[in-house]
Coordinates of C-alpha atoms and ligand atoms in Angstrom, one line a residue:
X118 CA -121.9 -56.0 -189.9
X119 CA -121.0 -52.5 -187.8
X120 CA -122.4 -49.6 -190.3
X121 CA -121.2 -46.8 -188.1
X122 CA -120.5 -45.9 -184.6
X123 CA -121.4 -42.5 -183.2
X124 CA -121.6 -40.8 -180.1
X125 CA -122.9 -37.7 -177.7
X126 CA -122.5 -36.2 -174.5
X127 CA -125.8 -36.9 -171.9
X128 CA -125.5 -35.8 -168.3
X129 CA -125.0 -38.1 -165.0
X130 CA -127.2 -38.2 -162.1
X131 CA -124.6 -35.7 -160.5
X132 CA -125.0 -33.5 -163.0
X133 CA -121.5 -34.0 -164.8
X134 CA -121.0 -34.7 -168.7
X135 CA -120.7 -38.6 -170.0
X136 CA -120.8 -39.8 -173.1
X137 CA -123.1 -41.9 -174.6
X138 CA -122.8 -44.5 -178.0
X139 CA -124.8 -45.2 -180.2
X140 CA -124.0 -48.5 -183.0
X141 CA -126.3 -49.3 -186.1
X142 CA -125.6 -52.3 -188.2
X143 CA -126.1 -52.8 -191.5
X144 CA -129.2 -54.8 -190.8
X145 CA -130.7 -51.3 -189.3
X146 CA -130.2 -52.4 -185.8
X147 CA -129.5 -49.9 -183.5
X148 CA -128.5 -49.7 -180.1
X149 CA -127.1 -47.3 -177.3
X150 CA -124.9 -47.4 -174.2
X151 CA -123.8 -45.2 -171.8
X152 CA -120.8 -44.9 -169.4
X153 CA -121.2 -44.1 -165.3
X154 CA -118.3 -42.9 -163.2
X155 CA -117.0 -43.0 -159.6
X156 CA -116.6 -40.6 -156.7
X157 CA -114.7 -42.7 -154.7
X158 CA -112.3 -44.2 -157.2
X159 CA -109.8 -46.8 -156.8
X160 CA -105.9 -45.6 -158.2
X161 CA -105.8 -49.0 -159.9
X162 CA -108.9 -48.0 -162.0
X163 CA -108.2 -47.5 -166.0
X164 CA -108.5 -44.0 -166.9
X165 CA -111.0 -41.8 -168.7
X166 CA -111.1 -39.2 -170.9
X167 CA -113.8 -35.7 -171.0
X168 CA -117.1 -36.9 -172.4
X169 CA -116.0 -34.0 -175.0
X170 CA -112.6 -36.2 -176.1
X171 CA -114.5 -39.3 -175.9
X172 CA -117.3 -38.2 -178.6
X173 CA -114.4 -37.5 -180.5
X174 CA -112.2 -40.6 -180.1
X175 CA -116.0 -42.5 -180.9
X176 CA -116.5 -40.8 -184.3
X177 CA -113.3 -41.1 -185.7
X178 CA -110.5 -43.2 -184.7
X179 CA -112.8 -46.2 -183.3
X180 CA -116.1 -45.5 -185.4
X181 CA -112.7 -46.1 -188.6
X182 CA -111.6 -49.2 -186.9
X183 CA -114.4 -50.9 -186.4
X184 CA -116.4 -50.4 -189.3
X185 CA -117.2 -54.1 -191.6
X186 CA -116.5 -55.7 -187.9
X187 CA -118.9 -58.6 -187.1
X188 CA -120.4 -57.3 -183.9
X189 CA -121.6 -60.8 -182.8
X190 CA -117.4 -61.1 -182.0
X191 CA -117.5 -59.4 -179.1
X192 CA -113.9 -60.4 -178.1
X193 CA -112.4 -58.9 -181.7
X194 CA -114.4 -56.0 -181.3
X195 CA -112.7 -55.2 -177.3
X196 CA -109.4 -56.7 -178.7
X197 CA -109.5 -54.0 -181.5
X198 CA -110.2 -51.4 -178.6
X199 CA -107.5 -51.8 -176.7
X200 CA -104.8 -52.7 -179.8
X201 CA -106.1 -49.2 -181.3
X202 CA -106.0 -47.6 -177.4
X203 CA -102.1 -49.0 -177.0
X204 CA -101.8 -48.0 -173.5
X205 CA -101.8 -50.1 -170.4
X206 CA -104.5 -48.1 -168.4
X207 CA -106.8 -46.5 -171.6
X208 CA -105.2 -43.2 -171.2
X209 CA -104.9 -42.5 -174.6
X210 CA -108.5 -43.4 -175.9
X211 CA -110.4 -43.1 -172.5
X212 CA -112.0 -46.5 -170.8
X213 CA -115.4 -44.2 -171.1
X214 CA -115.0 -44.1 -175.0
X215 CA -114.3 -47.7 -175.1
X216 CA -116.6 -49.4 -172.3
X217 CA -119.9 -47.7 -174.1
X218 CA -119.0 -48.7 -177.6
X219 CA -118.3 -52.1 -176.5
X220 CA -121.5 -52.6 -174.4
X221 CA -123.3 -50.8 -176.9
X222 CA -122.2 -53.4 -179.5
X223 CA -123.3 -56.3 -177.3
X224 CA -126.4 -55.1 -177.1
X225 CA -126.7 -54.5 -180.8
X226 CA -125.4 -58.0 -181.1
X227 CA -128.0 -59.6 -178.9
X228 CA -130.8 -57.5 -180.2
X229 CA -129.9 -58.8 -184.1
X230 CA -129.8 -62.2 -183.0
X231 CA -133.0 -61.9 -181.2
X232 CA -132.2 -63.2 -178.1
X233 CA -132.4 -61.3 -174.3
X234 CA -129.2 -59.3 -173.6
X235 CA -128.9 -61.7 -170.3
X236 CA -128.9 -64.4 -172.7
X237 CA -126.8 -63.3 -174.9
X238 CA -124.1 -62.5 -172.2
X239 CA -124.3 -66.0 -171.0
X240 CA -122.8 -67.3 -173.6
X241 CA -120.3 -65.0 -174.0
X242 CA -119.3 -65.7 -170.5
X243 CA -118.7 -69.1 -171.6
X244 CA -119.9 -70.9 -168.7
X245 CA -121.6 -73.7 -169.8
X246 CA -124.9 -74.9 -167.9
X247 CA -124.8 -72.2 -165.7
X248 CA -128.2 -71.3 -164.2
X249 CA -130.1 -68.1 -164.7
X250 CA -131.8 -66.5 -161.8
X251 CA -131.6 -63.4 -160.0
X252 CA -128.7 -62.4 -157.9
X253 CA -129.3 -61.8 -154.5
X254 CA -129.5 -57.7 -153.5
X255 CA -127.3 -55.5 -151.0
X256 CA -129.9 -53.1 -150.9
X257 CA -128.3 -49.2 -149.7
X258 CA -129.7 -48.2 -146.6
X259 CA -127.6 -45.7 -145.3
X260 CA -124.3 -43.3 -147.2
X261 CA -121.6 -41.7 -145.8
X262 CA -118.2 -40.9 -146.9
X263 CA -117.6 -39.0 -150.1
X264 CA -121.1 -39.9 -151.2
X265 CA -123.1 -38.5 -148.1
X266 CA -123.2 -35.3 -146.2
X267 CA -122.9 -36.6 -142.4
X268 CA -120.8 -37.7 -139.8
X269 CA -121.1 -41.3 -141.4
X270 CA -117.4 -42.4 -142.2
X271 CA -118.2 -45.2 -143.8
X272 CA -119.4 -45.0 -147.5
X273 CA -122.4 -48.0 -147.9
X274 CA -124.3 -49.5 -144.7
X275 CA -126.6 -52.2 -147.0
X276 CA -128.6 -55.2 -145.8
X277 CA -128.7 -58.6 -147.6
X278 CA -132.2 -59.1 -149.1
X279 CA -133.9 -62.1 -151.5
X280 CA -135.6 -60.1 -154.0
X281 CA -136.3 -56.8 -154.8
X282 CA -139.9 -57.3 -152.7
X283 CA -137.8 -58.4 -149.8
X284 CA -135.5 -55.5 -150.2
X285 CA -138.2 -52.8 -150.9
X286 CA -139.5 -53.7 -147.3
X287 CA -136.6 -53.2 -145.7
X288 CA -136.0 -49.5 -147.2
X289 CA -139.3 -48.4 -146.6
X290 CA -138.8 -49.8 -142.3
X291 CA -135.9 -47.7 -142.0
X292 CA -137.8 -44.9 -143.8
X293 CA -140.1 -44.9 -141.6
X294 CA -138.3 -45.6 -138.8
X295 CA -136.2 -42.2 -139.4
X296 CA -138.9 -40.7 -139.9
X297 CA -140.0 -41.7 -136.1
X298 CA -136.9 -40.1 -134.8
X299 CA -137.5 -37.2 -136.5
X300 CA -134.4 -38.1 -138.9
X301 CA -133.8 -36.6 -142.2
X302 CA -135.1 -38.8 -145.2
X303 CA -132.9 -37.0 -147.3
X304 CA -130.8 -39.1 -149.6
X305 CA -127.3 -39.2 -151.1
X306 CA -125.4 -40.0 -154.3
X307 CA -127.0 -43.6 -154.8
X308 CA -130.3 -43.2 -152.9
X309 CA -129.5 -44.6 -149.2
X310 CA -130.5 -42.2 -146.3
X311 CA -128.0 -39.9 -144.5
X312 CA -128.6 -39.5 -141.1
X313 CA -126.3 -37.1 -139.2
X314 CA -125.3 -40.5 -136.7
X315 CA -121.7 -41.8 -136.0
X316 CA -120.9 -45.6 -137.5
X317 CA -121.7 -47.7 -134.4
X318 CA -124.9 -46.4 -133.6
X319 CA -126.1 -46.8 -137.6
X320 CA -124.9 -50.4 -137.9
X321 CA -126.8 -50.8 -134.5
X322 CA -129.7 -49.2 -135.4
X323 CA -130.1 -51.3 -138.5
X324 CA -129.6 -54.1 -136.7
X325 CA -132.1 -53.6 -134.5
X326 CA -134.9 -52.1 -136.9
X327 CA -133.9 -54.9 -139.4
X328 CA -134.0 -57.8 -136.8
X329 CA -130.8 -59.0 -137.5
X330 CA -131.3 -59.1 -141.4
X331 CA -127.6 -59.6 -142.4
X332 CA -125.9 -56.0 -142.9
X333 CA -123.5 -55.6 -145.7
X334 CA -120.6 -52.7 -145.5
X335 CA -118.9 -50.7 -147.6
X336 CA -115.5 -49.2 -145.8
X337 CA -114.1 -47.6 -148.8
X338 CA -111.4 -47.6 -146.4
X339 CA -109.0 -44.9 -149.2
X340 CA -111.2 -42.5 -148.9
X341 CA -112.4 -43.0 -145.6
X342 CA -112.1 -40.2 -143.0
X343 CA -112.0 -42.8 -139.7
X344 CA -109.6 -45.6 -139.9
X345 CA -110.3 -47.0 -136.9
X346 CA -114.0 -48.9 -137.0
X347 CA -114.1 -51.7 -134.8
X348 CA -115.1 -54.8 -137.8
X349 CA -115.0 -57.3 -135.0
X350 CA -117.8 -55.7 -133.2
X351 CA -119.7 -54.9 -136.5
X352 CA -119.4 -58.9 -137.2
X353 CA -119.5 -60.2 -133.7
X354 CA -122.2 -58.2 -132.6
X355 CA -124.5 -56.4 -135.1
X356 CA -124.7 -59.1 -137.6
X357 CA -122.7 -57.9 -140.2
X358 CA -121.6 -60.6 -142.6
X359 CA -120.3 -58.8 -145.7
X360 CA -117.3 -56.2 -145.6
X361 CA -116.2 -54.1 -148.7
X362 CA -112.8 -52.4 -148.8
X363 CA -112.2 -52.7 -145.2
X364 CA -108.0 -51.7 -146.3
X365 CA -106.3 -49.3 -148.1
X366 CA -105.6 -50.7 -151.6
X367 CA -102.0 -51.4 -151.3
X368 CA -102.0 -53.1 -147.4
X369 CA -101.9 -56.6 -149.2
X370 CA -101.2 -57.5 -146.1
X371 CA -103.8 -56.4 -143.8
X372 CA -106.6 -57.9 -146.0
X373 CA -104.6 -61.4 -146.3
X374 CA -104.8 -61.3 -142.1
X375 CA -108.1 -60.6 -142.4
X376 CA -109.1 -62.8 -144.7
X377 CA -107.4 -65.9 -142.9
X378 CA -109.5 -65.0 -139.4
X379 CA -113.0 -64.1 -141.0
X380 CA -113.2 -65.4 -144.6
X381 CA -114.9 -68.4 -143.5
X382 CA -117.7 -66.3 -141.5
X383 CA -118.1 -63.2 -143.8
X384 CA -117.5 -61.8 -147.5
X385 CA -114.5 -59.9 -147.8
X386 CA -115.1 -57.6 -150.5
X387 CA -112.3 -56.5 -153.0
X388 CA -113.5 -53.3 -154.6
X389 CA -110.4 -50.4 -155.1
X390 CA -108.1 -53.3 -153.9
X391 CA -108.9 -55.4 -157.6
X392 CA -110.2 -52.6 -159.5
X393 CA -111.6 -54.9 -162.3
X394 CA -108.4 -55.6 -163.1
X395 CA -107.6 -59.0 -164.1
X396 CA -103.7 -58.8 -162.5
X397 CA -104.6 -57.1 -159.5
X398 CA -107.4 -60.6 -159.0
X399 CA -104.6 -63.3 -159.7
X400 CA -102.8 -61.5 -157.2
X401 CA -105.6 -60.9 -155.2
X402 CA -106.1 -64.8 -155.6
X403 CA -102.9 -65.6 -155.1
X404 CA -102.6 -64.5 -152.2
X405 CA -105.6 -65.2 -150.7
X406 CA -106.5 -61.2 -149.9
X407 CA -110.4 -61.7 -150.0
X408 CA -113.1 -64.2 -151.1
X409 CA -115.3 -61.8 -153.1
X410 CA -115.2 -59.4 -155.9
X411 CA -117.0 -56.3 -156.9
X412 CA -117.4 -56.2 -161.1
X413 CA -117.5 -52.5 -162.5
X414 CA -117.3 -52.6 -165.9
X415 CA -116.1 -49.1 -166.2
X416 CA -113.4 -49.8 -164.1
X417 CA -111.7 -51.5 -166.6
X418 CA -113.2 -50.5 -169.6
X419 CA -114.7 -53.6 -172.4
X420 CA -117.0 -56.1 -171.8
X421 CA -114.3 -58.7 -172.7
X422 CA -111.9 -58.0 -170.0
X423 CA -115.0 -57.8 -167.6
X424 CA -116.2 -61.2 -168.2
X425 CA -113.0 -62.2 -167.8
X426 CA -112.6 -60.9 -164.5
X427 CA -115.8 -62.5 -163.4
X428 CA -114.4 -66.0 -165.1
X429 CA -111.3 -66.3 -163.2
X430 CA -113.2 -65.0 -159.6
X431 CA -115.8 -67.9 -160.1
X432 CA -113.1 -70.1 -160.9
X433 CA -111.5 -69.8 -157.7
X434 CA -114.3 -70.0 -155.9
X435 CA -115.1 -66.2 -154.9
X436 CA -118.5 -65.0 -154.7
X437 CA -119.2 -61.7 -157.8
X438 CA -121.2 -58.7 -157.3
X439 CA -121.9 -56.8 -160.1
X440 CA -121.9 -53.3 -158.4
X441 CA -123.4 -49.5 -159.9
X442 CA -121.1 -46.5 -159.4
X443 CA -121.7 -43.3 -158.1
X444 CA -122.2 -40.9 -160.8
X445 CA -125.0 -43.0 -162.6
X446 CA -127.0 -42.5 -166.4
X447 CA -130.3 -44.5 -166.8
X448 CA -128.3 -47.3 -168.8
X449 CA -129.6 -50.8 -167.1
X450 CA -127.1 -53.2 -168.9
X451 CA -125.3 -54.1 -164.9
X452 CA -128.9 -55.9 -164.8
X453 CA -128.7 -58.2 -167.7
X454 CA -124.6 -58.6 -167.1
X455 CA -125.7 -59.4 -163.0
X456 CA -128.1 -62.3 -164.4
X457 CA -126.1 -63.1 -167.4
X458 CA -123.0 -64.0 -165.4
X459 CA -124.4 -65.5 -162.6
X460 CA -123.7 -62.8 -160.1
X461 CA -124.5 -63.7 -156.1
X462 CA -125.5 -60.4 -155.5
X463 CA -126.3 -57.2 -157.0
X464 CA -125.5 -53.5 -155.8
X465 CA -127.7 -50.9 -157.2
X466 CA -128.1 -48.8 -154.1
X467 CA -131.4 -47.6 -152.4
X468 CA -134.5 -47.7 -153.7
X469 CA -134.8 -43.7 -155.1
X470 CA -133.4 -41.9 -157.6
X471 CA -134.8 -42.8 -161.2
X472 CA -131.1 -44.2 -162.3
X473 CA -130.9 -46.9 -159.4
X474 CA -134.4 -47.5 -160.2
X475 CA -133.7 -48.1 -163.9
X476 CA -131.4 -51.0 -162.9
X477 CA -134.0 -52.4 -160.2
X478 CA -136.6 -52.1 -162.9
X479 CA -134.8 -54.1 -165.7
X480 CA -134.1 -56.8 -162.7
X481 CA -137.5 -57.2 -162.2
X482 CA -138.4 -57.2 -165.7
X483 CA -136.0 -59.9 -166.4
X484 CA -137.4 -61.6 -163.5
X485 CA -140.9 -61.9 -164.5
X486 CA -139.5 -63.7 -168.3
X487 CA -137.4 -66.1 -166.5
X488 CA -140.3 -67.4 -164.6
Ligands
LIG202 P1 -118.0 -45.2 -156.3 O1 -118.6 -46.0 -155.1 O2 -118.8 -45.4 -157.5 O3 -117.9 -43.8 -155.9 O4 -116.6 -45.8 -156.5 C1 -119.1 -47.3 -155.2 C2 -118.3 -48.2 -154.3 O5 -117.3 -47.9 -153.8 O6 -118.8 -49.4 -154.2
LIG203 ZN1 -116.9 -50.0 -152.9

């Protein structure tokens, strides 16, 4: 039974306020979760609140609510969330507020019952028989955009990698390769390299350093600065077979076109086009827009409505990936939901910064008890 919920403001890896819960059941089990946020943040998104309003919202209103709850219910606990949040988007109590008491709760739950949060999400997924192993990694290699400092337009230039071994040793070539040219090493918001190089040249560099390792981009076309990258030479000729957000988030349909001439060579990703949001994926389904989807929980705000998400994408036969944000905290719980739903891939950007590291960390660690 949920003894009390509380609450308190920690800071992100950018240095900005988040909040963090904290749930303690009657048993004396305690557990903690906290909230990342986006820089380059789809409109379709459910909103937040200041970490200083969602400490407040935790204590009272939802600590009051949920109180004598079972927390091993996971999907009364989110549906009491949103009936006591009453707004369509989470404006009122804040998706932050709500996402880290929610994944805080899981975790309780999993930790009482004694079994692996990965576990423990499985069968909330409701899946049956479906496999645990580790997803596959898009491993950040090089940022531009809104997260990076150079002429890079696009936001993630990634490459497709086995395992975290796998992926390590493609980081450290292209750090050393920069290095070479007498590039900077310096990172950006999640950890990939920012060389002061246009977009052709990096996808071509990495394609050349990389040996044709598959490449994996992220447009972020909305808050892109050049809408005019040439996709068919990225897949034609450099090996790219993944493409996130390659359209503005309302050109339905652009990304249906696109989807009907490459969606049987490449991923095309729906990040800011789905938003975590279960309507925006029927549509997205409906109409087939792309084949793949990128799962933020904080984009929509509980764990419920996340697995959800994942649920109906599976269903229709699009690949997940279960993706970090920009503004991250050291929370690892994308790990255990990546394995726990059977993601295809993971995205926890490059291999630096302690909070990407956190999540690489807990994949590896999770790796080492399913063998
Ligand atoms: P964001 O970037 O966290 O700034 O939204 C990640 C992404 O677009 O994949
Ligand atoms: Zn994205």
């Amino acid at each position: 039974m949920i003894k009390k919920v509380s609450a308190k403001k920690i800071l992100d890896s950018f240095g900005n306020w988040t909040v963090e819960s904290r749930v303690e059941l009657k048993d004396g089990t305690v557990a903690r979760a906290s909230v990342p946020s986006g820089v380059s943040v789809s409109g379709f998104e459910a909103k937040t609140v200041s970490a200083d309003k969602a400490v407040k919202n935790i204590q009272k209103p939802i600590n009051k609510a949920l109180q004598g709850l079972n927390p091993c219910n996971q999907a009364t606990i989110d549906k009491t969330l949103i009936e006591l949040d009453g707004t369509f988007d989470k404006s009122k109590l804040g998706a932050n507020s709500m996402l880290s008491v929610s994944l805080a709760l899981c975790r309780a739950a999993a930790r009482a019952s004694d079994v692996p949060l990965y576990e423990y999400i499985n069968k909330e997924l409701g899946i049956r028989n479906l496999k645990l192993e580790i997803p596959e990694l898009m491993v950040l290699l090089f940022e531009g955009g809104k997260h990076g400092s150079g002429k890079l337009a696009a936001q993630e230039f990634m490459a497709i990698a086995d395992d975290v071994g796998h992926g390590l040793k493609l980081y450290e070539t292209v750090r050393s390769h920069l290095k070479k040219m007498g590039a900077s090493i310096s990172v950006g918001l999640e950890g990939g390299f920012t060389p002061d190089i246009e977009d052709k040249e990096a996808v071509e560099i990495l394609n050349y350093i990389l040996n044709g390792n598959p490449l994996a981009l992220d447009i972020a076309y909305d808050s892109c600065v050049n809408k005019n990258l040439n996709y068919q030479y990225f897949i034609g000729e450099c090996n790219t077979t993944s493409i996130e957000d390659p359209f503005g988030s309302d050109d339905w349909e652009s990304w249906v076109e696109f989807t009907r001439g490459w969606g049987s060579q490449v991923l095309v990703v729906a990040d800011d086009l789905v938003a975590t949001n279960p309507e925006r994926l029927e549509k997205a389904i409906e109409l087939r827009a792309a084949n793949a989807v990128i799962i933020k929980p904080n984009q929509i705000g509980t764990l419920t409505e996340t697995l959800a998400v994942v649920k109906m994408a599976k269903n229709a036969g699009w690949k997940v990936i279960v993706s970090h944000r920009a503004d991250e905290t050291n929370d690892s719980f994308i790990a255990d939901l990546a394995v726990g739903v059977g993601a295809d891939y993971v995205k926890f950007g490059g291999f630096s910064r302690g909070e990407r590291l956190a999540k690489y960390n807990r994949l590896l660690e999770i790796q080492r008890e399913l063998k």
